Amino acid sequence: MTENLKNKVAIITGAARGIGREIAITLATEGADISICDIDTDGLSKTAEEIKSSGRKVFWLKTDVSREDDVKKAVDKTVEEFGRIDILVNNAGITKDNLLIRMSEDEWNRVIDVNLKSVFLFTKYAGKYMMKGRYGKIVNISSVVGIMGNAGQANYSASKAGIIGLTKTSARELAARNITVNAVAPGFIQTEMTKNLPDNVKEMFLKNVPLKRMGYVKDIANAVRFLVSPESDYITGQVIQVDGGLLM
């Protein structure tokens, strides 16, 4: 444990499982106190127990990240609990895959609301506290499909591409207050979302990955750890692809 993040407070969305859980636990091992949000209360409770075992303080709240009142409450309660917000990781995301011509308006809207609108809302409300403190680190979890596109994922690809545009704009607007904003674009990562894919689909993806393996949630968490650490203080508005060379 290096405790690079000692005395820092981090909010991580979508932290009940997978990449979000790993990010929360990783930042806790670096010394940060953690606030976690998700709609899955059982998963949040499990993540919270792991964070407590590292000796850090943790606060969790059931949150629909697509609802403005829920987001504002989560941010305000975090400040009530810890007195500040230094780090925001916008990780929450869902998929509702379908071919474009078959995709319903609800499938489009729900993915855009959870994946993209949530980043806007959390950045808006957490950003206000960061601006007052004249310090902040924001990392948004995008995806390589937001850069390259993917058949059957018009809504997901659009949401992840939108995150990149929002990241760059936020970086420009918040830089004067010593707040950096970056994005991480994962490639093919071993998560609950990908483990149920058919073997032939996995093989199709992997043949295009120079490292010839799937990534691990720890690979994403390590990239986030760097981007929220003091070592990244002069990096903002960037998109870091963690994809084994897929989009090289």
PDB file of N, CA and C in Angstrom, residues 96-112 154-155:
ATOM      1  N   LYS A  96     -28.113  -2.749 -23.618  1.00  0.00           N
ATOM      2  CA  LYS A  96     -29.390  -3.271 -24.127  1.00  0.00           C
ATOM      3  C   LYS A  96     -29.194  -3.417 -25.632  1.00  0.00           C
ATOM      4  N   ASP A  97     -28.491  -4.482 -26.015  1.00  0.00           N
ATOM      5  CA  ASP A  97     -28.051  -4.651 -27.392  1.00  0.00           C
ATOM      6  C   ASP A  97     -29.192  -5.033 -28.331  1.00  0.00           C
ATOM      7  N   ASN A  98     -29.117  -4.498 -29.520  1.00  0.00           N
ATOM      8  CA  ASN A  98     -30.058  -4.832 -30.578  1.00  0.00           C
ATOM      9  C   ASN A  98     -29.558  -4.193 -31.869  1.00  0.00           C
ATOM     10  N   LEU A  99     -29.965  -4.737 -32.983  1.00  0.00           N
ATOM     11  CA  LEU A  99     -29.630  -4.096 -34.250  1.00  0.00           C
ATOM     12  C   LEU A  99     -30.348  -2.750 -34.337  1.00  0.00           C
ATOM     13  N   LEU A 100     -29.713  -1.811 -34.978  1.00  0.00           N
ATOM     14  CA  LEU A 100     -30.227  -0.442 -35.035  1.00  0.00           C
ATOM     15  C   LEU A 100     -31.677  -0.386 -35.507  1.00  0.00           C
ATOM     16  N   ILE A 101     -32.008  -1.109 -36.559  1.00  0.00           N
ATOM     17  CA  ILE A 101     -33.355  -1.014 -37.116  1.00  0.00           C
ATOM     18  C   ILE A 101     -34.399  -1.702 -36.237  1.00  0.00           C
ATOM     19  N   ARG A 102     -33.940  -2.522 -35.276  1.00  0.00           N
ATOM     20  CA  ARG A 102     -34.862  -3.194 -34.360  1.00  0.00           C
ATOM     21  C   ARG A 102     -34.873  -2.561 -32.975  1.00  0.00           C
ATOM     22  N   MET A 103     -33.973  -1.636 -32.728  1.00  0.00           N
ATOM     23  CA  MET A 103     -33.825  -1.066 -31.398  1.00  0.00           C
ATOM     24  C   MET A 103     -35.013  -0.185 -31.047  1.00  0.00           C
ATOM     25  N   SER A 104     -35.571  -0.419 -29.856  1.00  0.00           N
ATOM     26  CA  SER A 104     -36.707   0.385 -29.412  1.00  0.00           C
ATOM     27  C   SER A 104     -36.217   1.703 -28.830  1.00  0.00           C
ATOM     28  N   GLU A 105     -37.132   2.652 -28.763  1.00  0.00           N
ATOM     29  CA  GLU A 105     -36.784   3.944 -28.173  1.00  0.00           C
ATOM     30  C   GLU A 105     -36.389   3.772 -26.711  1.00  0.00           C
ATOM     31  N   ASP A 106     -37.069   2.854 -26.017  1.00  0.00           N
ATOM     32  CA  ASP A 106     -36.738   2.614 -24.614  1.00  0.00           C
ATOM     33  C   ASP A 106     -35.329   2.043 -24.471  1.00  0.00           C
ATOM     34  N   GLU A 107     -34.947   1.116 -25.358  1.00  0.00           N
ATOM     35  CA  GLU A 107     -33.592   0.559 -25.317  1.00  0.00           C
ATOM     36  C   GLU A 107     -32.548   1.640 -25.557  1.00  0.00           C
ATOM     37  N   TRP A 108     -32.848   2.543 -26.462  1.00  0.00           N
ATOM     38  CA  TRP A 108     -31.938   3.669 -26.726  1.00  0.00           C
ATOM     39  C   TRP A 108     -31.857   4.600 -25.514  1.00  0.00           C
ATOM     40  N   ASN A 109     -33.014   5.048 -25.031  1.00  0.00           N
ATOM     41  CA  ASN A 109     -33.057   6.043 -23.966  1.00  0.00           C
ATOM     42  C   ASN A 109     -32.432   5.541 -22.669  1.00  0.00           C
ATOM     43  N   ARG A 110     -32.730   4.293 -22.309  1.00  0.00           N
ATOM     44  CA  ARG A 110     -32.237   3.792 -21.022  1.00  0.00           C
ATOM     45  C   ARG A 110     -30.715   3.718 -20.997  1.00  0.00           C
ATOM     46  N   VAL A 111     -30.113   3.251 -22.085  1.00  0.00           N
ATOM     47  CA  VAL A 111     -28.650   3.151 -22.134  1.00  0.00           C
ATOM     48  C   VAL A 111     -28.008   4.538 -22.138  1.00  0.00           C
ATOM     49  N   ILE A 112     -28.571   5.463 -22.897  1.00  0.00           N
ATOM     50  CA  ILE A 112     -28.045   6.825 -22.918  1.00  0.00           C
ATOM     51  C   ILE A 112     -28.173   7.471 -21.540  1.00  0.00           C
ATOM     52  N   ALA A 154     -25.607   0.235 -31.091  1.00  0.00           N
ATOM     53  CA  ALA A 154     -25.706   1.653 -31.463  1.00  0.00           C
ATOM     54  C   ALA A 154     -25.873   2.532 -30.235  1.00  0.00           C
ATOM     55  N   ASN A 155     -26.719   2.099 -29.300  1.00  0.00           N
ATOM     56  CA  ASN A 155     -26.964   2.892 -28.096  1.00  0.00           C
ATOM     57  C   ASN A 155     -25.729   2.925 -27.194  1.00  0.00           C
TER      58      ASN A 155
END
